[in-house]
CSV table of C-alpha atoms and ligand atoms in Angstrom, one decimal:
chain,number,residue,atom,x,y,z
C,1293,MET,CA,131.0,97.9,120.9
C,1294,THR,CA,133.3,95.5,122.8
C,1295,ASP,CA,132.9,92.6,120.4
C,1296,SER,CA,132.9,94.6,117.2
C,1297,VAL,CA,135.6,93.2,114.9
C,1298,ASP,CA,137.6,90.1,115.8
C,1299,LYS,CA,140.9,91.4,114.6
C,1300,PRO,CA,142.5,88.1,113.3
C,1301,THR,CA,139.6,87.7,110.9
C,1302,TYR,CA,140.9,90.7,108.9
C,1303,GLU,CA,144.5,90.0,109.2
C,1304,VAL,CA,144.3,86.5,107.7
C,1305,GLN,CA,143.7,87.3,104.1
C,1306,GLY,CA,142.1,90.7,104.1
C,1307,ILE,CA,140.4,92.3,101.1
C,1308,GLU,CA,141.2,95.7,99.8
C,1309,TYR,CA,137.8,96.6,98.5
C,1310,GLY,CA,134.5,94.8,99.1
C,1311,THR,CA,132.3,93.6,101.9
C,1312,VAL,CA,132.9,91.5,105.0
C,1313,ILE,CA,129.8,89.9,106.6
C,1314,ASP,CA,130.6,89.0,110.2
C,1315,HIS,CA,128.7,87.4,113.0
C,1316,ILE,CA,126.9,84.8,110.9
C,1317,PRO,CA,125.7,81.7,112.8
C,1318,SER,CA,128.2,79.1,111.6
C,1319,ALA,CA,125.5,76.8,110.1
C,1320,TYR,CA,124.3,79.6,107.9
C,1321,THR,CA,127.6,80.8,106.5
C,1322,LEU,CA,127.3,79.0,103.2
C,1323,LYS,CA,123.7,80.2,102.9
C,1324,VAL,CA,124.9,83.8,103.1
C,1325,VAL,CA,127.4,83.0,100.4
C,1326,GLU,CA,124.7,81.6,98.3
C,1327,LEU,CA,122.5,84.6,98.9
C,1328,LEU,CA,125.0,87.3,98.2
C,1329,SER,CA,127.8,86.1,95.9
C,1330,GLY,CA,127.7,85.8,92.1
C,1331,LEU,CA,129.5,83.1,90.1
C,1332,GLU,CA,132.4,85.4,89.3
C,1333,ASP,CA,133.0,86.8,92.8
C,1334,LYS,CA,136.1,86.2,94.8
C,1335,VAL,CA,134.9,84.9,98.1
C,1336,LEU,CA,136.7,84.0,101.3
C,1337,ILE,CA,134.8,81.9,103.8
C,1338,GLY,CA,135.4,81.3,107.5
C,1339,ILE,CA,133.4,78.9,109.6
C,1340,ASN,CA,133.5,78.2,113.3
C,1341,PHE,CA,135.7,81.2,114.1
C,1342,ASP,CA,135.8,82.1,117.8
C,1343,SER,CA,133.5,84.9,118.8
C,1344,LYS,CA,133.1,86.6,122.1
C,1345,ARG,CA,129.4,87.4,121.4
C,1346,MET,CA,128.4,84.1,119.7
C,1347,GLY,CA,130.8,81.5,120.8
C,1348,ARG,CA,131.3,80.3,117.2
C,1349,LYS,CA,130.6,82.3,114.1
C,1350,GLY,CA,130.9,82.4,110.4
C,1351,VAL,CA,132.6,85.2,108.4
C,1352,VAL,CA,132.3,85.8,104.6
C,1353,LYS,CA,134.4,88.3,102.6
C,1354,ILE,CA,133.3,89.2,99.1
C,1355,ALA,CA,135.8,91.2,97.1
C,1356,ASN,CA,134.9,94.1,94.9
C,1357,ARG,CA,131.2,94.1,95.8
C,1358,ILE,CA,129.2,96.6,97.8
C,1359,PHE,CA,125.6,95.6,98.5
C,1360,THR,CA,122.3,97.5,98.6
C,1361,GLU,CA,120.4,97.7,101.9
C,1362,ASP,CA,117.7,95.3,100.5
C,1363,GLU,CA,120.4,92.8,99.6
C,1364,VAL,CA,122.0,92.8,103.0
C,1365,ASN,CA,118.7,92.8,104.9
C,1366,MET,CA,117.7,89.6,103.1
C,1367,ILE,CA,120.5,87.8,105.1
C,1368,ALA,CA,118.9,89.0,108.3
C,1369,LEU,CA,116.3,86.2,107.8
C,1370,PHE,CA,119.1,83.6,108.4
C,1371,ALA,CA,121.7,85.7,110.3
C,1372,PRO,CA,119.8,88.3,112.3
C,1373,GLN,CA,122.9,89.3,114.3
C,1374,ALA,CA,125.1,89.8,111.2
C,1375,THR,CA,127.2,92.9,110.8
C,1376,ILE,CA,128.2,94.2,107.4
C,1377,ASN,CA,131.6,95.9,107.1
C,1378,VAL,CA,132.2,97.9,103.9
C,1379,ILE,CA,136.0,97.8,103.1
C,1380,GLU,CA,137.8,100.4,101.2
C,1381,ASP,CA,141.6,100.5,100.9
C,1382,GLY,CA,141.8,97.6,103.3
C,1383,LYS,CA,139.9,99.5,106.0
C,1384,VAL,CA,136.4,99.3,107.4
C,1385,VAL,CA,134.7,102.5,106.2
C,1386,GLN,CA,131.1,101.6,107.2
C,1387,LYS,CA,129.6,99.2,109.6
C,1388,ILE,CA,125.9,98.2,109.1
C,1389,GLN,CA,123.7,96.1,111.4
C,1390,VAL,CA,121.3,94.0,109.3
C,1391,LYS,CA,117.6,94.5,109.8
C,1392,ILE,CA,114.8,92.0,109.1
C,1393,PRO,CA,113.0,93.5,106.0
C,1394,LYS,CA,109.3,94.2,105.9
C,1395,SER,CA,108.8,92.6,102.5
C,1396,MET,CA,110.8,90.8,99.8
C,1397,HIS,CA,110.2,90.7,96.1
C,1398,GLY,CA,111.7,88.1,93.7
C,1399,SER,CA,114.7,86.3,95.2
C,1400,PHE,CA,112.9,83.4,96.8
C,1401,ARG,CA,110.4,80.8,95.5
C,1402,CYS,CA,107.2,80.2,97.4
C,1403,PRO,CA,107.6,76.8,99.1
C,1404,ASN,CA,103.9,76.0,98.5
C,1405,PRO,CA,103.6,74.0,95.3
C,1406,GLN,CA,99.9,75.1,95.0
C,1407,CYS,CA,100.8,78.7,95.1
C,1408,ILE,CA,100.0,80.7,91.9
C,1409,THR,CA,103.5,82.1,91.8
C,1410,ASN,CA,104.8,78.6,91.0
C,1411,HIS,CA,102.5,78.2,88.0
C,1412,GLN,CA,102.4,81.6,86.4
C,1413,ASP,CA,104.9,84.3,85.5
C,1414,VAL,CA,104.7,86.3,88.7
C,1415,VAL,CA,107.3,88.0,90.8
C,1416,THR,CA,107.1,86.4,94.3
C,1417,HIS,CA,106.3,88.7,97.2
C,1418,PHE,CA,106.7,87.9,100.9
C,1419,LEU,CA,105.7,89.9,103.9
C,1420,ILE,CA,107.6,89.5,107.1
C,1421,ASP,CA,105.8,89.8,110.5
C,1422,GLN,CA,108.2,91.5,112.8
C,1423,ASP,CA,107.1,89.6,115.9
C,1424,GLN,CA,109.7,87.5,117.7
C,1425,PRO,CA,110.1,84.9,116.4
C,1426,PHE,CA,109.4,86.5,113.1
C,1427,PHE,CA,107.6,84.6,110.3
C,1428,ILE,CA,107.4,85.0,106.6
C,1429,ARG,CA,104.1,85.1,104.7
C,1430,CYS,CA,103.5,84.7,101.0
C,1431,TYR,CA,101.5,87.7,99.8
C,1432,TYR,CA,99.7,85.5,97.3
C,1433,CYS,CA,98.9,82.2,98.9
C,1434,GLU,CA,99.0,83.6,102.5
C,1435,ARG,CA,100.9,80.6,103.8
C,1436,GLN,CA,103.4,81.1,106.6
C,1437,PHE,CA,107.0,79.9,106.4
C,1438,VAL,CA,110.2,80.0,108.4
C,1439,SER,CA,113.4,81.1,106.6
C,1440,ASP,CA,114.8,77.6,106.3
C,1441,GLU,CA,112.0,76.7,103.9
C,1442,LEU,CA,112.9,79.4,101.4
C,1443,LYS,CA,114.8,78.5,98.3
C,1444,LEU,CA,116.5,81.0,96.0
C,1445,ILE,CA,115.0,81.3,92.5
Z,1436,MET,CA,87.7,101.1,104.6
Z,1437,LYS,CA,85.8,102.4,101.5
Z,1438,LEU,CA,84.8,99.4,99.6
Z,1439,LYS,CA,83.8,101.0,96.3
Z,1440,TYR,CA,86.0,99.6,93.5
Z,1441,LYS,CA,87.9,97.5,96.1
Z,1442,SER,CA,88.5,93.8,95.7
Z,1443,ILE,CA,87.4,91.2,98.2
Z,1444,ILE,CA,90.3,88.7,98.3
Z,1445,SER,CA,90.9,87.6,101.9
Z,1446,ILE,CA,89.2,87.9,105.3
Z,1447,ASN,CA,92.6,89.0,106.6
Z,1448,ASP,CA,92.3,92.3,104.7
Z,1449,PHE,CA,89.4,93.4,106.8
Z,1450,SER,CA,89.2,95.1,110.2
Z,1451,LYS,CA,86.5,94.6,112.8
Z,1452,ASP,CA,84.8,97.8,111.6
Z,1453,ASP,CA,84.8,96.6,108.0
Z,1454,ILE,CA,83.3,93.3,109.0
Z,1455,VAL,CA,80.5,94.9,111.0
Z,1456,TYR,CA,79.8,97.3,108.2
Z,1457,ILE,CA,79.5,94.6,105.6
Z,1458,LEU,CA,77.2,92.5,107.8
Z,1459,LYS,CA,74.9,95.5,108.3
Z,1460,GLN,CA,74.8,96.0,104.5
Z,1461,ALA,CA,73.8,92.4,104.1
Z,1462,TYR,CA,71.0,92.9,106.6
Z,1463,ARG,CA,69.8,95.9,104.5
Z,1464,MET,CA,69.9,93.7,101.4
Z,1465,GLU,CA,67.4,91.3,103.0
Z,1466,ARG,CA,64.9,94.2,103.1
Z,1467,HIS,CA,65.7,96.1,99.9
Z,1468,GLY,CA,67.5,93.5,97.9
Z,1469,ASN,CA,65.0,92.7,95.1
Z,1470,GLU,CA,65.1,96.1,93.4
Z,1471,PRO,CA,67.1,96.4,90.2
Z,1472,ILE,CA,69.9,98.5,91.7
Z,1473,LEU,CA,72.6,96.9,89.6
Z,1474,GLN,CA,70.8,97.2,86.3
Z,1475,GLY,CA,73.2,97.7,83.5
Z,1476,LYS,CA,76.1,96.1,85.4
Z,1477,ILE,CA,77.9,93.0,84.2
Z,1478,MET,CA,79.4,90.4,86.5
Z,1479,ALA,CA,82.1,88.1,84.9
Z,1480,SER,CA,81.8,84.7,86.6
Z,1481,LEU,CA,85.1,83.0,86.0
Z,1482,PHE,CA,85.1,79.5,87.5
Z,1483,PHE,CA,88.4,77.8,86.7
Z,1484,GLU,CA,87.2,74.9,88.7
Z,1485,PRO,CA,83.6,73.8,89.2
Z,1486,SER,CA,81.8,74.9,92.4
Z,1487,THR,CA,78.1,74.8,91.6
Z,1488,ARG,CA,76.8,76.1,95.0
Z,1489,THR,CA,79.1,79.1,95.1
Z,1490,ARG,CA,78.5,80.0,91.4
Z,1491,LEU,CA,74.7,79.7,91.7
Z,1492,SER,CA,74.7,81.8,94.8
Z,1493,PHE,CA,76.8,84.6,93.2
Z,1494,GLU,CA,74.8,84.5,90.0
Z,1495,THR,CA,71.4,84.6,91.8
Z,1496,ALA,CA,72.6,87.6,93.9
Z,1497,MET,CA,73.6,89.5,90.7
Z,1498,LEU,CA,70.4,88.6,88.8
Z,1499,ARG,CA,68.2,89.5,91.7
Z,1500,LEU,CA,69.8,93.0,91.7
Z,1501,GLY,CA,69.0,93.4,88.0
Z,1502,GLY,CA,72.5,92.8,86.7
Z,1503,THR,CA,73.7,90.4,84.0
Z,1504,ILE,CA,76.3,87.7,83.9
Z,1505,ILE,CA,79.0,86.5,81.5
Z,1506,GLY,CA,81.6,83.8,82.2
Z,1507,PHE,CA,82.4,80.1,82.3
Z,1508,ALA,CA,81.9,77.3,84.8
Z,1509,GLU,CA,83.8,74.4,83.3
Z,1510,GLY,CA,87.3,75.3,84.3
Z,1511,ASP,CA,89.7,73.1,82.5
Z,1512,SER,CA,88.0,73.2,79.1
Z,1513,THR,CA,88.7,76.9,78.7
Z,1514,SER,CA,91.8,78.7,77.7
Z,1515,THR,CA,93.8,77.8,80.8
Z,1516,LYS,CA,94.5,74.4,79.3
Z,1517,LYS,CA,96.0,76.1,76.3
Z,1518,GLY,CA,98.4,77.8,78.6
Z,1519,GLU,CA,96.9,81.3,78.5
Z,1520,SER,CA,98.1,83.3,81.5
Z,1521,LEU,CA,95.6,84.3,84.2
Z,1522,TYR,CA,96.9,87.8,83.8
Z,1523,ASP,CA,95.9,87.9,80.1
Z,1524,THR,CA,92.5,86.3,80.8
Z,1525,ILE,CA,91.7,88.9,83.4
Z,1526,LYS,CA,93.0,91.8,81.3
Z,1527,MET,CA,90.7,90.7,78.5
Z,1528,VAL,CA,87.6,90.1,80.7
Z,1529,SER,CA,88.2,93.5,82.3
Z,1530,ARG,CA,87.2,95.1,79.0
Z,1531,TYR,CA,83.8,93.4,79.1
Z,1532,ALA,CA,82.6,93.4,82.6
Z,1533,ASP,CA,82.2,95.7,85.7
Z,1534,VAL,CA,83.1,93.2,88.4
Z,1535,ILE,CA,84.9,89.9,88.3
Z,1536,VAL,CA,84.1,86.8,90.5
Z,1537,ILE,CA,86.9,84.2,90.3
Z,1538,ARG,CA,87.2,80.7,91.6
Z,1539,HIS,CA,90.6,79.0,90.9
Z,1540,PRO,CA,92.3,75.8,92.1
Z,1541,LEU,CA,95.6,77.6,92.8
Z,1542,GLU,CA,96.2,79.6,96.0
Z,1543,GLY,CA,96.8,83.3,95.5
Z,1544,ALA,CA,95.1,83.3,92.1
Z,1545,ALA,CA,92.4,85.8,93.2
Z,1546,ARG,CA,95.1,88.2,94.6
Z,1547,LEU,CA,97.0,88.0,91.3
Z,1548,ALA,CA,93.7,88.6,89.4
Z,1549,SER,CA,93.0,91.7,91.4
Z,1550,GLU,CA,96.5,93.0,90.5
Z,1551,SER,CA,95.9,92.3,86.8
Z,1552,SER,CA,92.7,94.5,86.6
Z,1553,SER,CA,91.4,97.8,87.6
Z,1554,LEU,CA,88.0,96.2,88.2
Z,1555,PRO,CA,86.9,95.0,91.6
Z,1556,VAL,CA,87.6,91.2,91.9
Z,1557,ILE,CA,85.8,89.0,94.4
Z,1558,ASN,CA,87.5,85.8,95.4
Z,1559,ALA,CA,85.1,82.8,95.3
Z,1560,GLY,CA,87.7,80.5,96.6
Z,1561,ASP,CA,91.4,80.1,95.7
Z,1562,GLY,CA,92.5,76.5,96.4
Z,1563,THR,CA,92.7,75.8,100.1
Z,1564,ASN,CA,93.5,79.5,100.9
Z,1565,GLN,CA,90.6,81.9,101.1
Z,1566,HIS,CA,86.9,82.0,100.4
Z,1567,PRO,CA,85.9,85.3,102.0
Z,1568,THR,CA,82.2,85.4,101.0
Z,1569,GLN,CA,81.8,82.0,102.8
Z,1570,THR,CA,83.3,83.6,105.9
Z,1571,PHE,CA,81.1,86.6,105.7
Z,1572,LEU,CA,78.0,84.4,105.3
Z,1573,ASP,CA,79.1,82.3,108.2
Z,1574,LEU,CA,79.5,85.4,110.4
Z,1575,TYR,CA,76.2,86.8,109.2
Z,1576,SER,CA,74.5,83.5,110.2
Z,1577,ILE,CA,76.0,83.6,113.6
Z,1578,PHE,CA,75.1,87.3,114.2
Z,1579,LYS,CA,71.6,86.9,112.8
Z,1580,THR,CA,70.9,84.0,115.1
Z,1581,HIS,CA,72.6,85.4,118.2
Z,1582,PRO,CA,72.5,89.2,117.8
Z,1583,HIS,CA,72.6,89.9,121.5
Z,1584,LEU,CA,75.9,88.1,121.9
Z,1585,VAL,CA,77.9,90.3,119.6
Z,1586,LYS,CA,77.8,93.1,122.0
Z,1587,GLN,CA,80.9,93.4,124.1
Z,1588,LYS,CA,79.1,93.7,127.5
Z,1589,ASN,CA,77.1,90.5,127.2
Z,1590,ARG,CA,78.3,87.0,128.1
Z,1591,PRO,CA,80.6,85.7,125.3
Z,1592,LEU,CA,79.2,83.7,122.4
Z,1593,ASP,CA,80.2,80.0,122.8
Z,1594,ILE,CA,81.0,78.4,119.6
Z,1595,ALA,CA,82.3,74.9,118.9
Z,1596,PHE,CA,84.1,73.9,115.7
Z,1597,MET,CA,84.0,70.2,114.9
Z,1598,GLY,CA,85.5,67.9,112.2
Z,1599,ASP,CA,88.5,68.6,110.1
Z,1600,LEU,CA,90.1,71.5,111.9
Z,1601,LYS,CA,93.5,70.9,110.5
Z,1602,TYR,CA,92.8,71.5,106.8
Z,1603,GLY,CA,89.4,73.1,107.0
Z,1604,ARG,CA,89.8,76.5,105.4
Z,1605,THR,CA,86.3,77.7,106.4
Z,1606,VAL,CA,87.1,77.0,110.0
Z,1607,HIS,CA,90.4,78.9,109.9
Z,1608,SER,CA,89.0,82.0,108.2
Z,1609,LEU,CA,85.9,82.0,110.5
Z,1610,LEU,CA,87.8,81.8,113.7
Z,1611,THR,CA,90.2,84.5,112.6
Z,1612,ALA,CA,87.3,86.9,111.9
Z,1613,LEU,CA,85.4,85.9,115.0
Z,1614,SER,CA,88.4,86.6,117.2
Z,1615,PHE,CA,87.6,90.3,116.8
Z,1616,PHE,CA,84.4,89.7,118.8
Z,1617,ASN,CA,83.3,88.7,122.2
Z,1618,CYS,CA,83.4,84.9,122.0
Z,1619,ARG,CA,84.8,81.7,123.5
Z,1620,MET,CA,85.8,78.8,121.2
Z,1621,TRP,CA,85.8,75.0,121.6
Z,1622,PHE,CA,87.7,72.8,119.1
Z,1623,VAL,CA,86.4,69.3,118.8
Z,1624,SER,CA,88.5,67.0,116.7
Z,1625,HIS,CA,90.3,63.7,116.4
Z,1626,PRO,CA,94.0,64.1,117.4
Z,1627,THR,CA,95.1,63.8,113.7
Z,1628,LEU,CA,92.9,66.7,112.7
Z,1629,THR,CA,93.5,69.4,115.4
Z,1630,ILE,CA,93.7,73.1,114.7
Z,1631,PRO,CA,97.2,74.3,113.6
Z,1632,ASP,CA,99.2,76.2,116.3
Z,1633,SER,CA,99.4,79.4,114.1
Z,1634,TYR,CA,95.6,79.9,114.6
Z,1635,LEU,CA,95.8,79.3,118.3
Z,1636,GLN,CA,98.5,82.0,118.5
Z,1637,ILE,CA,96.1,84.5,116.9
Z,1638,LEU,CA,93.5,83.7,119.5
Z,1639,THR,CA,96.0,84.0,122.3
Z,1640,LYS,CA,97.1,87.4,120.9
Z,1641,ARG,CA,93.5,88.6,120.8
Z,1642,ASN,CA,92.7,87.3,124.3
Z,1643,ILE,CA,90.2,84.7,123.2
Z,1644,GLU,CA,89.5,81.9,125.5
Z,1645,PHE,CA,89.6,78.5,123.8
Z,1646,TYR,CA,89.5,74.8,124.6
Z,1647,GLN,CA,90.6,71.7,122.6
Z,1648,VAL,CA,88.6,68.5,123.2
Z,1649,GLU,CA,88.1,65.2,121.5
Z,1650,ALA,CA,84.5,64.3,122.3
Z,1651,MET,CA,81.5,66.2,121.0
Z,1652,GLU,CA,79.4,65.2,124.0
Z,1653,ASP,CA,81.7,67.2,126.2
Z,1654,VAL,CA,80.8,70.5,124.6
Z,1655,ILE,CA,77.5,70.4,122.8
Z,1656,ARG,CA,75.5,71.5,125.9
Z,1657,LYS,CA,77.9,74.4,126.6
Z,1658,VAL,CA,77.7,76.2,123.3
Z,1659,ASP,CA,75.4,78.5,121.3
Z,1660,VAL,CA,76.7,77.4,117.9
Z,1661,LEU,CA,78.2,74.2,116.7
Z,1662,TYR,CA,80.0,74.6,113.4
Z,1663,ALA,CA,80.5,71.2,111.8
Z,1664,THR,CA,82.7,70.4,108.9
Z,1665,ARG,CA,83.3,67.5,106.6
Z,1666,ILE,CA,86.0,65.0,107.3
Z,1667,GLN,CA,87.6,63.9,104.1
Z,1668,ALA,CA,88.6,60.3,103.5
Z,1669,GLU,CA,91.8,61.4,101.7
Z,1670,ARG,CA,93.2,62.7,105.1
Z,1671,PHE,CA,93.4,59.2,106.4
Z,1672,PRO,CA,95.9,56.7,104.9
Z,1673,ASP,CA,93.9,53.9,106.6
Z,1674,PRO,CA,90.2,53.6,105.4
Z,1675,ILE,CA,89.2,51.8,108.6
Z,1676,GLU,CA,90.5,54.6,110.8
Z,1677,TYR,CA,88.5,57.0,108.6
Z,1678,GLU,CA,85.3,55.1,109.2
Z,1679,GLN,CA,85.8,55.1,112.9
Z,1680,VAL,CA,86.7,58.8,113.1
Z,1681,LYS,CA,83.8,59.8,110.9
Z,1682,ASP,CA,81.4,58.0,113.2
Z,1683,LEU,CA,82.7,59.8,116.3
Z,1684,TYR,CA,81.9,63.2,114.8
Z,1685,ARG,CA,78.5,62.4,113.5
Z,1686,LEU,CA,75.6,64.4,115.0
Z,1687,ARG,CA,72.5,62.5,115.9
Z,1688,ARG,CA,69.2,63.7,117.1
Z,1689,GLU,CA,69.7,62.4,120.6
Z,1690,ASN,CA,72.8,64.6,120.9
Z,1691,LEU,CA,70.6,67.7,120.9
Z,1692,LEU,CA,69.0,66.8,124.3
Z,1693,ASN,CA,69.4,69.7,126.8
Z,1694,THR,CA,71.3,71.9,124.5
Z,1695,ARG,CA,71.1,75.7,125.1
Z,1696,GLU,CA,68.2,77.8,124.1
Z,1697,GLY,CA,68.7,79.1,120.6
Z,1698,PHE,CA,71.4,76.5,119.9
Z,1699,LYS,CA,72.2,76.2,116.2
Z,1700,ILE,CA,74.1,73.8,114.1
Z,1701,MET,CA,75.9,75.3,111.1
Z,1702,HIS,CA,77.8,73.6,108.3
Z,1703,PRO,CA,79.4,75.1,105.1
Z,1704,LEU,CA,77.9,72.2,103.1
Z,1705,PRO,CA,78.1,69.9,101.3
Z,1706,ARG,CA,77.7,67.4,104.2
Z,1707,VAL,CA,78.4,63.7,104.0
Z,1708,THR,CA,77.5,62.0,107.2
Z,1709,GLU,CA,78.3,64.6,109.8
Z,1710,ILE,CA,74.7,65.5,110.5
Z,1711,GLU,CA,72.0,62.9,110.2
Z,1712,ALA,CA,68.9,63.8,108.3
Z,1713,GLU,CA,66.7,63.5,111.4
Z,1714,ILE,CA,68.2,66.8,112.6
Z,1715,ASP,CA,67.0,68.7,109.6
Z,1716,LYS,CA,63.5,69.0,111.1
Z,1717,THR,CA,64.7,70.4,114.4
Z,1718,GLU,CA,65.0,74.0,115.5
Z,1719,ALA,CA,68.8,73.5,115.8
Z,1720,ALA,CA,69.3,72.9,112.1
Z,1721,TYR,CA,70.5,76.1,110.5
Z,1722,TYR,CA,72.7,75.0,107.6
Z,1723,PHE,CA,70.2,75.5,104.8
Z,1724,GLU,CA,69.3,79.0,106.0
Z,1725,GLN,CA,73.0,79.6,106.4
Z,1726,ALA,CA,73.6,78.7,102.7
Z,1727,ALA,CA,70.6,81.0,101.8
Z,1728,ASN,CA,72.3,83.8,103.7
Z,1729,GLY,CA,74.9,83.7,101.0
Z,1730,ILE,CA,72.5,85.6,98.8
Z,1731,PRO,CA,72.1,88.8,100.9
Z,1732,VAL,CA,75.8,88.7,101.8
Z,1733,ARG,CA,76.9,88.4,98.1
Z,1734,LYS,CA,74.4,91.0,97.1
Z,1735,ALA,CA,75.8,93.4,99.6
Z,1736,LEU,CA,79.4,92.7,98.5
Z,1737,LEU,CA,78.6,93.1,94.8
Z,1738,TYR,CA,76.7,96.4,95.5
Z,1739,LEU,CA,79.4,97.7,97.8
Z,1740,VAL,CA,82.3,97.2,95.3
Z,1741,LEU,CA,80.2,98.5,92.4
Z,1742,LYS,CA,78.3,101.4,94.0
Z,1743,GLY,CA,79.3,101.8,97.6
Z,1744,GLY,CA,77.1,101.4,100.6
Z,1745,LEU,CA,73.3,101.1,100.6
Z,1746,ARG,CA,71.5,103.7,102.7
Z,1747,ASP,CA,68.6,102.8,104.9
R,1837,ZN,ZN1,102.8,81.5,98.0
């Protein structure tokens, strides 16, 4: 782990307890914020920070929140390289590499307007093919999508 | 896969073995299929949008096997208009019938129906998504007319798809299922209506040789089956372009000269102008038999989901 934590990131405004999402492609930084943070959360956002591994990267710090595996894996659809740092007492106590999930329930709307999930009270369900590049398929209408087409419910 | 009490929603749910098994069952139905083996069973025929051909085919299959039918065919005039949820409709019908056949304008409706009921549900078309019984009858038609070509060691079956390959659901499902078998595919279409890349990727993954061409004359003498589809005027913003394209993909009797022995033309019907009526009298015309093959195929599927396989 040579390029694990870029130190300055934590020194500038650290958080005592919460989660730091590191190694986000800069363009998707705000998307990650949208995916993970609630209205009341205290969030620190860094975009275009220097990174040895990625050149430029985004960093998001969300105070007082620890996420479930399903929640963090959702961001792998946009930031497959992201690392999740769980912070307690100002220190990294756990480091998690995100994984592309096999399926997702709820969260996103199906982009197909003719899909039954957009007309009836149904929880959306997507399956993710693990091939590279991966693609997302709606369990109901069977259409394939890329992450950028997905909108949060 | 054991099919008893299972739903038939999408061709993508079936393995090669499942497909072969279902086609064999359809073949048995041609020999034994007028006995009342589904007597006492009720099929709910729920057509939320009209599709007379499909509905008549399902209903004939059920009646021939001694079963009875409840349902509706008028779509919009039923409770859906009043905002009743599909889930509730299916829940209610599940108390009346033994099997549900559903046609719905929205994609994924049949999958949702199958989750709303413990009864087997058969998808008779959900929007532009799936129509698995059509796919099975297409496969059955191909294997019935070219049985020797299904075997792995023989030369591959050459099949051409012509017409609207971009939006044509029947083409997409059929080529996906056929890609399990020993065949070679030719895609004949206008540049605006070519086959989507995602399907070509499936073929590449399964090592199926394929070619994309623009002119029908280039392939008609190289194939065993030509699967023609309707080109819809709505796909063309310019009506003049539509007229020109339509004419390019119209089969005429003179096109049949020097075609392969056993060459067959298939079409999911209804046709508009893709195949001229003169062809109907030739040996190559197979589309009406193909439609009739829907009966043994649907009989087989109804029997499979209600009672399991039919023995010889
Ligand atoms: Zn969908």
